[in-house]
GROMACS .gro file of C-alpha atoms in nm:
model
  488
    1UNK     CA    1  13.907  16.894   8.530
    2UNK     CA    2  13.889  16.472   8.406
    3UNK     CA    3  14.024  16.294   8.654
    4UNK     CA    4  14.048  15.912   8.646
    5UNK     CA    5  14.099  15.613   8.868
    6UNK     CA    6  14.285  15.330   8.808
    7UNK     CA    7  14.061  15.014   8.840
    8UNK     CA    8  14.206  14.738   9.057
    9UNK     CA    9  14.210  14.435   8.836
   10UNK     CA   10  14.188  14.104   8.972
   11UNK     CA   11  14.528  14.029   8.873
   12UNK     CA   12  14.657  14.334   9.110
   13UNK     CA   13  14.500  14.199   9.402
   14UNK     CA   14  14.637  13.881   9.347
   15UNK     CA   15  14.990  13.984   9.308
   16UNK     CA   16  14.960  14.192   9.642
   17UNK     CA   17  14.807  13.907   9.812
   18UNK     CA   18  15.095  13.718   9.772
   19UNK     CA   19  15.372  13.998   9.854
   20UNK     CA   20  15.138  14.045  10.152
   21UNK     CA   21  15.171  13.615  10.224
   22UNK     CA   22  15.552  13.689  10.130
   23UNK     CA   23  15.587  13.956  10.403
   24UNK     CA   24  15.415  13.733  10.672
   25UNK     CA   25  15.609  13.436  10.572
   26UNK     CA   26  15.938  13.653  10.612
   27UNK     CA   27  15.817  13.796  10.935
   28UNK     CA   28  15.809  13.430  11.087
   29UNK     CA   29  16.141  13.345  10.902
   30UNK     CA   30  16.257  13.603  11.126
   31UNK     CA   31  16.160  13.492  11.438
   32UNK     CA   32  16.466  13.294  11.617
   33UNK     CA   33  16.417  12.903  11.673
   34UNK     CA   34  16.314  12.931  12.049
   35UNK     CA   35  16.038  13.099  11.946
   36UNK     CA   36  15.891  12.919  11.655
   37UNK     CA   37  15.949  12.626  11.870
   38UNK     CA   38  15.730  12.779  12.204
   39UNK     CA   39  15.473  12.838  11.902
   40UNK     CA   40  15.463  12.481  11.782
   41UNK     CA   41  15.432  12.330  12.113
   42UNK     CA   42  15.062  12.498  12.104
   43UNK     CA   43  15.025  12.289  11.797
   44UNK     CA   44  14.884  11.912  11.828
   45UNK     CA   45  15.247  11.677  11.779
   46UNK     CA   46  15.067  11.538  11.416
   47UNK     CA   47  15.077  11.915  11.304
   48UNK     CA   48  15.341  12.067  11.467
   49UNK     CA   49  15.556  11.743  11.249
   50UNK     CA   50  15.378  11.844  10.950
   51UNK     CA   51  15.537  12.183  10.961
   52UNK     CA   52  15.876  11.983  10.837
   53UNK     CA   53  15.761  12.023  10.496
   54UNK     CA   54  15.734  12.371  10.478
   55UNK     CA   55  16.141  12.436  10.407
   56UNK     CA   56  16.469  12.336  10.498
   57UNK     CA   57  16.480  12.562  10.770
   58UNK     CA   58  16.142  12.415  10.942
   59UNK     CA   59  16.196  12.041  10.856
   60UNK     CA   60  16.386  11.972  11.232
   61UNK     CA   61  16.259  12.271  11.429
   62UNK     CA   62  15.952  12.039  11.554
   63UNK     CA   63  16.250  11.774  11.684
   64UNK     CA   64  16.289  12.015  11.962
   65UNK     CA   65  15.942  12.091  12.082
   66UNK     CA   66  15.866  11.988  12.464
   67UNK     CA   67  15.534  11.905  12.428
   68UNK     CA   68  15.413  11.560  12.279
   69UNK     CA   69  15.052  11.455  12.269
   70UNK     CA   70  14.929  11.098  12.096
   71UNK     CA   71  14.579  10.953  12.051
   72UNK     CA   72  14.538  10.657  11.897
   73UNK     CA   73  14.200  10.688  11.766
   74UNK     CA   74  14.043  10.477  11.475
   75UNK     CA   75  14.180  10.079  11.541
   76UNK     CA   76  14.232  10.043  11.171
   77UNK     CA   77  14.509  10.308  11.202
   78UNK     CA   78  14.690  10.129  11.486
   79UNK     CA   79  15.016  10.054  11.278
   80UNK     CA   80  15.034  10.399  11.131
   81UNK     CA   81  15.002  10.530  11.487
   82UNK     CA   82  15.216  10.304  11.634
   83UNK     CA   83  15.523  10.403  11.393
   84UNK     CA   84  15.414  10.766  11.432
   85UNK     CA   85  15.505  10.765  11.824
   86UNK     CA   86  15.815  10.587  11.752
   87UNK     CA   87  15.922  10.804  11.449
   88UNK     CA   88  15.868  11.091  11.679
   89UNK     CA   89  16.042  10.985  11.982
   90UNK     CA   90  16.374  10.834  11.761
   91UNK     CA   91  16.399  11.195  11.553
   92UNK     CA   92  16.335  11.413  11.884
   93UNK     CA   93  16.666  11.589  11.960
   94UNK     CA   94  16.865  11.570  12.287
   95UNK     CA   95  16.678  11.813  12.421
   96UNK     CA   96  16.408  11.818  12.720
   97UNK     CA   97  16.033  11.653  12.654
   98UNK     CA   98  15.860  11.802  12.942
   99UNK     CA   99  15.504  11.666  12.843
  100UNK     CA  100  15.434  11.345  12.673
  101UNK     CA  101  15.108  11.195  12.659
  102UNK     CA  102  14.971  10.920  12.488
  103UNK     CA  103  14.609  10.750  12.526
  104UNK     CA  104  14.602  10.406  12.323
  105UNK     CA  105  14.494  10.020  12.301
  106UNK     CA  106  14.838   9.815  12.413
  107UNK     CA  107  14.754   9.489  12.287
  108UNK     CA  108  15.013   9.285  12.246
  109UNK     CA  109  15.270   9.566  12.241
  110UNK     CA  110  15.345   9.624  12.582
  111UNK     CA  111  15.749   9.624  12.442
  112UNK     CA  112  15.640   9.896  12.247
  113UNK     CA  113  15.502  10.104  12.537
  114UNK     CA  114  15.786  10.055  12.748
  115UNK     CA  115  16.034  10.182  12.462
  116UNK     CA  116  15.850  10.489  12.475
  117UNK     CA  117  15.869  10.562  12.834
  118UNK     CA  118  16.193  10.484  12.883
  119UNK     CA  119  16.272  10.715  12.561
  120UNK     CA  120  16.058  10.973  12.758
  121UNK     CA  121  16.226  10.938  13.098
  122UNK     CA  122  16.594  10.980  12.944
  123UNK     CA  123  16.456  11.334  12.810
  124UNK     CA  124  16.377  11.397  13.174
  125UNK     CA  125  15.964  11.416  13.134
  126UNK     CA  126  15.854  11.609  13.396
  127UNK     CA  127  15.445  11.530  13.284
  128UNK     CA  128  15.352  11.195  13.222
  129UNK     CA  129  15.008  11.077  13.156
  130UNK     CA  130  14.954  10.722  13.026
  131UNK     CA  131  14.564  10.588  12.933
  132UNK     CA  132  14.649  10.263  12.848
  133UNK     CA  133  14.367   9.985  12.762
  134UNK     CA  134  14.279   9.697  12.610
  135UNK     CA  135  14.556   9.474  12.723
  136UNK     CA  136  14.582   9.112  12.542
  137UNK     CA  137  14.951   9.029  12.769
  138UNK     CA  138  15.078   9.116  13.081
  139UNK     CA  139  15.224   9.476  13.112
  140UNK     CA  140  15.557   9.553  13.367
  141UNK     CA  141  15.653   9.881  13.356
  142UNK     CA  142  16.034   9.929  13.370
  143UNK     CA  143  16.206  10.017  13.677
  144UNK     CA  144  16.337  10.340  13.497
  145UNK     CA  145  16.002  10.491  13.511
  146UNK     CA  146  16.000  10.456  13.928
  147UNK     CA  147  16.309  10.642  13.951
  148UNK     CA  148  16.293  10.917  13.737
  149UNK     CA  149  16.439  11.217  13.927
  150UNK     CA  150  16.291  11.484  13.701
  151UNK     CA  151  15.895  11.380  13.684
  152UNK     CA  152  15.660  11.585  13.849
  153UNK     CA  153  15.313  11.457  13.732
  154UNK     CA  154  15.201  11.105  13.683
  155UNK     CA  155  14.856  11.026  13.569
  156UNK     CA  156  14.817  10.642  13.486
  157UNK     CA  157  14.496  10.557  13.376
  158UNK     CA  158  14.510  10.168  13.305
  159UNK     CA  159  14.251   9.899  13.433
  160UNK     CA  160  14.516   9.674  13.481
  161UNK     CA  161  14.778   9.517  13.763
  162UNK     CA  162  15.037   9.745  13.866
  163UNK     CA  163  15.324   9.583  13.867
  164UNK     CA  164  15.591   9.790  14.040
  165UNK     CA  165  15.975   9.718  14.146
  166UNK     CA  166  16.141   9.677  14.422
  167UNK     CA  167  16.271  10.018  14.439
  168UNK     CA  168  16.035  10.349  14.408
  169UNK     CA  169  16.176  10.688  14.443
  170UNK     CA  170  15.926  10.997  14.273
  171UNK     CA  171  16.220  11.246  14.402
  172UNK     CA  172  16.021  11.556  14.212
  173UNK     CA  173  15.680  11.419  14.228
  174UNK     CA  174  15.399  11.630  14.331
  175UNK     CA  175  15.123  11.538  14.157
  176UNK     CA  176  14.955  11.174  14.130
  177UNK     CA  177  14.666  11.047  13.942
  178UNK     CA  178  14.557  10.713  13.946
  179UNK     CA  179  14.272  10.568  13.772
  180UNK     CA  180  14.122  10.202  13.738
  181UNK     CA  181  14.421  10.058  13.864
  182UNK     CA  182  14.477   9.688  14.023
  183UNK     CA  183  14.666   9.718  14.341
  184UNK     CA  184  14.869   9.418  14.346
  185UNK     CA  185  14.966   9.303  14.681
  186UNK     CA  186  14.975   9.516  15.031
  187UNK     CA  187  15.383   9.550  15.033
  188UNK     CA  188  15.445   9.719  14.654
  189UNK     CA  189  15.161   9.969  14.732
  190UNK     CA  190  15.248  10.070  15.002
  191UNK     CA  191  15.583  10.125  14.882
  192UNK     CA  192  15.445  10.351  14.612
  193UNK     CA  193  15.296  10.599  14.819
  194UNK     CA  194  15.609  10.633  15.105
  195UNK     CA  195  15.828  10.698  14.751
  196UNK     CA  196  15.650  11.000  14.687
  197UNK     CA  197  15.873  11.193  14.973
  198UNK     CA  198  15.689  11.591  14.848
  199UNK     CA  199  15.395  11.460  14.659
  200UNK     CA  200  15.106  11.765  14.705
  201UNK     CA  201  14.807  11.616  14.557
  202UNK     CA  202  14.717  11.270  14.504
  203UNK     CA  203  14.362  11.129  14.334
  204UNK     CA  204  14.261  10.794  14.315
  205UNK     CA  205  13.985  10.716  14.114
  206UNK     CA  206  13.776  10.385  14.090
  207UNK     CA  207  14.116  10.171  14.127
  208UNK     CA  208  14.085   9.788  14.250
  209UNK     CA  209  14.165   9.737  14.603
  210UNK     CA  210  14.080   9.341  14.683
  211UNK     CA  211  14.462   9.217  14.688
  212UNK     CA  212  14.517   9.473  14.968
  213UNK     CA  213  14.416   9.404  15.294
  214UNK     CA  214  14.609   9.769  15.484
  215UNK     CA  215  14.821  10.031  15.325
  216UNK     CA  216  14.927  10.382  15.503
  217UNK     CA  217  14.895  10.711  15.269
  218UNK     CA  218  15.220  10.939  15.481
  219UNK     CA  219  15.348  11.148  15.225
  220UNK     CA  220  15.438  11.413  15.471
  221UNK     CA  221  15.360  11.704  15.204
  222UNK     CA  222  15.050  11.574  15.094
  223UNK     CA  223  14.763  11.877  15.072
  224UNK     CA  224  14.494  11.766  14.825
  225UNK     CA  225  14.340  11.404  14.837
  226UNK     CA  226  14.055  11.306  14.615
  227UNK     CA  227  13.913  10.970  14.608
  228UNK     CA  228  13.650  10.756  14.416
  229UNK     CA  229  13.509  10.413  14.450
  230UNK     CA  230  13.217  10.388  14.225
  231UNK     CA  231  13.347  10.128  13.959
  232UNK     CA  232  13.084   9.868  14.098
  233UNK     CA  233  12.811  10.128  14.031
  234UNK     CA  234  12.933  10.123  13.638
  235UNK     CA  235  12.755   9.812  13.476
  236UNK     CA  236  12.982   9.862  13.151
  237UNK     CA  237  13.305   9.937  13.198
  238UNK     CA  238  13.463   9.989  12.873
  239UNK     CA  239  13.849   9.932  13.011
  240UNK     CA  240  13.770   9.514  13.055
  241UNK     CA  241  13.934   9.321  12.858
  242UNK     CA  242  13.974   8.897  12.850
  243UNK     CA  243  14.311   8.986  13.124
  244UNK     CA  244  14.067   9.152  13.409
  245UNK     CA  245  13.708   9.033  13.325
  246UNK     CA  246  13.704   8.951  13.668
  247UNK     CA  247  13.894   9.234  13.839
  248UNK     CA  248  13.658   9.415  14.019
  249UNK     CA  249  13.460   9.102  14.145
  250UNK     CA  250  13.424   9.198  14.552
  251UNK     CA  251  13.267   8.905  14.681
  252UNK     CA  252  13.427   8.779  14.983
  253UNK     CA  253  13.555   9.101  15.027
  254UNK     CA  254  13.599   9.348  15.333
  255UNK     CA  255  13.765   9.620  15.203
  256UNK     CA  256  14.113   9.727  15.260
  257UNK     CA  257  14.204   9.938  15.560
  258UNK     CA  258  14.376  10.262  15.452
  259UNK     CA  259  14.513  10.524  15.674
  260UNK     CA  260  14.574  10.883  15.641
  261UNK     CA  261  14.825  11.087  15.763
  262UNK     CA  262  14.712  11.388  15.754
  263UNK     CA  263  14.967  11.672  15.888
  264UNK     CA  264  14.967  11.892  15.595
  265UNK     CA  265  14.667  11.792  15.420
  266UNK     CA  266  14.434  12.105  15.338
  267UNK     CA  267  14.143  11.917  15.165
  268UNK     CA  268  14.029  11.621  15.116
  269UNK     CA  269  13.728  11.463  14.936
  270UNK     CA  270  13.556  11.104  14.889
  271UNK     CA  271  13.277  10.978  14.614
  272UNK     CA  272  13.148  10.624  14.595
  273UNK     CA  273  13.029  10.372  14.776
  274UNK     CA  274  13.224  10.274  15.108
  275UNK     CA  275  13.372   9.937  14.964
  276UNK     CA  276  13.699  10.042  15.188
  277UNK     CA  277  13.762  10.142  15.544
  278UNK     CA  278  13.934  10.475  15.532
  279UNK     CA  279  14.062  10.652  15.853
  280UNK     CA  280  14.271  10.939  15.932
  281UNK     CA  281  14.571  10.981  16.181
  282UNK     CA  282  14.657  11.366  16.293
  283UNK     CA  283  14.366  11.501  16.058
  284UNK     CA  284  14.389  11.878  16.226
  285UNK     CA  285  14.528  12.023  15.903
  286UNK     CA  286  14.191  11.943  15.753
  287UNK     CA  287  14.012  12.331  15.659
  288UNK     CA  288  13.811  12.181  15.341
  289UNK     CA  289  13.627  11.813  15.322
  290UNK     CA  290  13.368  11.652  15.117
  291UNK     CA  291  13.170  11.326  15.167
  292UNK     CA  292  12.972  11.238  14.838
  293UNK     CA  293  12.810  10.870  14.975
  294UNK     CA  294  12.639  10.593  14.768
  295UNK     CA  295  12.447  10.301  14.955
  296UNK     CA  296  12.520   9.948  14.911
  297UNK     CA  297  12.296   9.670  15.010
  298UNK     CA  298  12.113   9.633  15.296
  299UNK     CA  299  12.349   9.418  15.462
  300UNK     CA  300  12.632   9.644  15.426
  301UNK     CA  301  12.422   9.942  15.625
  302UNK     CA  302  12.564   9.888  15.955
  303UNK     CA  303  12.942   9.866  15.845
  304UNK     CA  304  12.851  10.183  15.608
  305UNK     CA  305  12.759  10.330  15.914
  306UNK     CA  306  13.067  10.303  16.104
  307UNK     CA  307  13.271  10.381  15.815
  308UNK     CA  308  13.098  10.695  15.780
  309UNK     CA  309  13.140  10.773  16.164
  310UNK     CA  310  13.534  10.714  16.109
  311UNK     CA  311  13.530  10.955  15.799
  312UNK     CA  312  13.362  11.211  16.031
  313UNK     CA  313  13.536  11.162  16.305
  314UNK     CA  314  13.847  11.251  16.128
  315UNK     CA  315  13.726  11.612  16.036
  316UNK     CA  316  13.697  11.760  16.353
  317UNK     CA  317  13.921  12.054  16.256
  318UNK     CA  318  13.756  12.174  15.857
  319UNK     CA  319  13.607  12.513  15.803
  320UNK     CA  320  13.405  12.398  15.448
  321UNK     CA  321  13.219  12.070  15.475
  322UNK     CA  322  13.013  11.925  15.170
  323UNK     CA  323  12.782  11.621  15.287
  324UNK     CA  324  12.538  11.375  15.086
  325UNK     CA  325  12.240  11.290  15.254
  326UNK     CA  326  12.250  10.942  15.200
  327UNK     CA  327  12.577  10.928  15.423
  328UNK     CA  328  12.372  11.064  15.695
  329UNK     CA  329  12.083  10.826  15.630
  330UNK     CA  330  12.335  10.528  15.680
  331UNK     CA  331  12.470  10.652  15.992
  332UNK     CA  332  12.133  10.633  16.099
  333UNK     CA  333  12.176  10.228  16.141
  334UNK     CA  334  12.428  10.303  16.426
  335UNK     CA  335  12.245  10.589  16.610
  336UNK     CA  336  12.442  10.512  16.939
  337UNK     CA  337  12.740  10.684  16.741
  338UNK     CA  338  12.558  11.038  16.742
  339UNK     CA  339  12.715  11.094  17.103
  340UNK     CA  340  13.006  11.074  16.977
  341UNK     CA  341  13.023  11.256  16.646
  342UNK     CA  342  13.334  11.566  16.698
  343UNK     CA  343  13.230  11.968  16.769
  344UNK     CA  344  13.290  12.106  16.415
  345UNK     CA  345  13.371  12.425  16.652
  346UNK     CA  346  13.618  12.559  16.339
  347UNK     CA  347  13.334  12.484  16.054
  348UNK     CA  348  13.160  12.821  15.938
  349UNK     CA  349  13.037  12.667  15.582
  350UNK     CA  350  12.825  12.367  15.562
  351UNK     CA  351  12.667  12.207  15.246
  352UNK     CA  352  12.390  11.936  15.228
  353UNK     CA  353  12.380  11.720  14.889
  354UNK     CA  354  12.137  11.509  14.744
  355UNK     CA  355  11.969  11.360  14.464
  356UNK     CA  356  11.633  11.354  14.587
  357UNK     CA  357  11.427  11.564  14.893
  358UNK     CA  358  11.634  11.648  15.175
  359UNK     CA  359  11.421  11.535  15.505
  360UNK     CA  360  11.494  11.831  15.757
  361UNK     CA  361  11.407  11.629  16.072
  362UNK     CA  362  11.688  11.379  16.027
  363UNK     CA  363  11.818  11.342  16.321
  364UNK     CA  364  12.205  11.309  16.204
  365UNK     CA  365  12.124  11.562  16.016
  366UNK     CA  366  12.027  11.844  16.332
  367UNK     CA  367  12.332  11.627  16.505
  368UNK     CA  368  12.593  11.793  16.289
  369UNK     CA  369  12.387  12.116  16.287
  370UNK     CA  370  12.367  12.125  16.630
  371UNK     CA  371  12.754  12.024  16.638
  372UNK     CA  372  12.864  12.312  16.451
  373UNK     CA  373  12.905  12.593  16.701
  374UNK     CA  374  13.029  12.855  16.424
  375UNK     CA  375  12.868  12.790  16.143
  376UNK     CA  376  12.832  13.132  15.944
  377UNK     CA  377  12.678  12.985  15.589
  378UNK     CA  378  12.410  12.656  15.537
  379UNK     CA  379  12.318  12.560  15.181
  380UNK     CA  380  12.066  12.276  15.093
  381UNK     CA  381  12.167  12.125  14.744
  382UNK     CA  382  11.809  12.066  14.659
  383UNK     CA  383  11.479  12.050  14.819
  384UNK     CA  384  11.460  12.055  15.193
  385UNK     CA  385  11.152  11.957  15.339
  386UNK     CA  386  10.975  11.870  15.686
  387UNK     CA  387  10.754  11.644  15.726
  388UNK     CA  388  10.627  11.688  16.066
  389UNK     CA  389  10.352  11.872  16.191
  390UNK     CA  390  10.511  12.076  16.474
  391UNK     CA  391  10.790  12.329  16.482
  392UNK     CA  392  10.923  12.195  16.780
  393UNK     CA  393  11.234  12.059  16.588
  394UNK     CA  394  11.448  12.325  16.674
  395UNK     CA  395  11.395  12.216  16.982
  396UNK     CA  396  11.649  12.319  17.163
  397UNK     CA  397  11.759  12.559  16.847
  398UNK     CA  398  12.128  12.490  16.760
  399UNK     CA  399  12.353  12.769  16.902
  400UNK     CA  400  12.472  12.873  16.546
  401UNK     CA  401  12.177  12.965  16.442
  402UNK     CA  402  12.149  13.206  16.776
  403UNK     CA  403  12.546  13.319  16.735
  404UNK     CA  404  12.638  13.303  16.415
  405UNK     CA  405  12.444  13.205  16.067
  406UNK     CA  406  12.357  13.465  15.866
  407UNK     CA  407  12.333  13.279  15.545
  408UNK     CA  408  12.068  12.993  15.409
  409UNK     CA  409  12.051  12.881  15.079
  410UNK     CA  410  11.819  12.648  14.931
  411UNK     CA  411  11.793  12.496  14.602
  412UNK     CA  412  11.541  12.311  14.395
  413UNK     CA  413  11.247  12.454  14.552
  414UNK     CA  414  10.890  12.381  14.440
  415UNK     CA  415  10.663  12.518  14.674
  416UNK     CA  416  10.506  12.244  14.842
  417UNK     CA  417  10.405  12.267  15.161
  418UNK     CA  418  10.653  12.038  15.280
  419UNK     CA  419  10.902  12.262  15.151
  420UNK     CA  420  10.704  12.580  15.283
  421UNK     CA  421  10.717  12.426  15.638
  422UNK     CA  422  11.053  12.394  15.656
  423UNK     CA  423  11.196  12.748  15.526
  424UNK     CA  424  10.917  12.835  15.795
  425UNK     CA  425  11.094  12.658  16.073
  426UNK     CA  426  11.430  12.823  15.950
  427UNK     CA  427  11.277  13.186  15.891
  428UNK     CA  428  11.180  13.155  16.281
  429UNK     CA  429  11.515  12.969  16.451
  430UNK     CA  430  11.756  13.188  16.289
  431UNK     CA  431  11.832  13.487  16.485
  432UNK     CA  432  12.081  13.631  16.306
  433UNK     CA  433  12.017  13.553  15.991
  434UNK     CA  434  12.094  13.828  15.733
  435UNK     CA  435  11.954  13.660  15.417
  436UNK     CA  436  11.753  13.345  15.262
  437UNK     CA  437  11.829  13.260  14.917
  438UNK     CA  438  11.594  13.049  14.753
  439UNK     CA  439  11.662  12.899  14.419
  440UNK     CA  440  11.356  12.779  14.249
  441UNK     CA  441  11.352  12.437  14.036
  442UNK     CA  442  11.286  12.634  13.684
  443UNK     CA  443  11.150  12.392  13.482
  444UNK     CA  444  10.888  12.292  13.752
  445UNK     CA  445  10.768  12.625  13.739
  446UNK     CA  446  10.766  12.685  13.375
  447UNK     CA  447  10.628  12.356  13.323
  448UNK     CA  448  10.287  12.440  13.564
  449UNK     CA  449  10.059  12.697  13.456
  450UNK     CA  450  10.133  13.075  13.534
  451UNK     CA  451  10.470  13.138  13.653
  452UNK     CA  452  10.486  13.482  13.765
  453UNK     CA  453  10.184  13.463  13.948
  454UNK     CA  454  10.257  13.171  14.149
  455UNK     CA  455  10.546  13.241  14.209
  456UNK     CA  456  10.472  13.598  14.358
  457UNK     CA  457  10.193  13.389  14.575
  458UNK     CA  458  10.486  13.154  14.732
  459UNK     CA  459  10.679  13.445  14.786
  460UNK     CA  460  10.435  13.664  14.963
  461UNK     CA  461  10.327  13.377  15.169
  462UNK     CA  462  10.707  13.367  15.295
  463UNK     CA  463  10.708  13.703  15.381
  464UNK     CA  464  10.405  13.623  15.624
  465UNK     CA  465  10.620  13.410  15.797
  466UNK     CA  466  10.733  13.484  16.165
  467UNK     CA  467  11.138  13.600  16.125
  468UNK     CA  468  11.366  13.534  16.405
  469UNK     CA  469  11.573  13.817  16.293
  470UNK     CA  470  11.465  14.160  16.171
  471UNK     CA  471  11.702  14.203  15.956
  472UNK     CA  472  11.706  13.872  15.757
  473UNK     CA  473  11.640  13.963  15.379
  474UNK     CA  474  11.436  13.666  15.139
  475UNK     CA  475  11.571  13.647  14.770
  476UNK     CA  476  11.356  13.444  14.551
  477UNK     CA  477  11.535  13.320  14.243
  478UNK     CA  478  11.420  13.149  13.930
  479UNK     CA  479  11.758  12.894  13.802
  480UNK     CA  480  12.115  12.957  13.976
  481UNK     CA  481  12.202  13.151  13.706
  482UNK     CA  482  11.903  13.490  13.772
  483UNK     CA  483  11.885  13.783  13.949
  484UNK     CA  484  11.640  13.792  14.209
  485UNK     CA  485  11.260  13.803  14.065
  486UNK     CA  486  11.160  13.899  14.474
  487UNK     CA  487  11.332  14.022  14.746
  488UNK     CA  488  11.152  14.128  15.059
   0.00000   0.00000   0.00000
């Protein structure tokens, strides 16, 4: 029987493709406006506005999107950018703008910036993110921003003086992030922090406190507080302009005294130089803390030692603590304070971090360990070394080594004699230890001859070390993401 099959011509394929496109278009057009607007909210603002050319129905659908995000980009398109933001805000319907984010140069356009802020406040904005730079005239943010009842999240990044109105009331604000802001004076700065009654999360990133002598951060519901003071470490500040060229000059500045009321505070993190004097009042609720420290010039050693001590004194109830070893080194300039360090009765997880190898015989480090009787987990974020010639460093043995310490982690291990000595002391002193995990420096081992042979030799040598705990196993890993190469 002769059976013929019709050929699928290019014309038929083109027709079917057109029909399928029409069908998909019809399926989209059948969706309700609310669903389409929800889909548009996942596009960039520029892409969402472009959909207005699709059909008459789509012409104004974008005017209801609840999320607006603007980024100036190239300076040669500045005029177009400014007009685009104004057009989008002017054409937006009366519905709420839940999120508004803008990143741009201010130059001489402070009035435009304030007009945008006023517009989104009228639209009951909930999330507001302002990344402002290159000021050529002073900016005073409008009072309406600081009494916005709908605002829940505020991020303000600007290397500029923060001029505040006489009345501040963020009745709904839960998250506040300030970056590179220059605080103007004691009174207005204090008003800012007291004007956030339900604030839960506060980040103060590389801000300038030189105009402030003392301030109290006392939001009763504050749970997380993150602060960095690293702007002096940055030789090139891209946010600097002619108005604020000398704003971060710290000459003749002894720092601001910052008192933190921690009645609800759960997490505290500090990263940077202790330019300012931080202390806690009633910090019993803090369970997770981190102190990453950068040393200043030698003339500040004694002052910084007391500031580190103040921070540690307020963390007596933490359960998890991460400490930069440089903070402990500077603490050594005031050894008379060691006897007054708190006993960390609740501390179960302790991590030491450092850019350089950690000296295990550092007196401040051993004092912290001895003052942590409930310690269950001990981590060294890089090589840990012992440079002494005897093993009496652990005499007396910290009580946690006898009662609770089950896991030790060591990162960046290279296997030299000083590191091996530290491992030997740790293994021999911890009588309830269940595991010691040694994560090797992958680059070091791969660049030093026969990798497997060298690792195996080191591992076998470690297995011969006396162990205080018979149930302890040694896990030897090459790199942080690798499975154990050896265990025993």
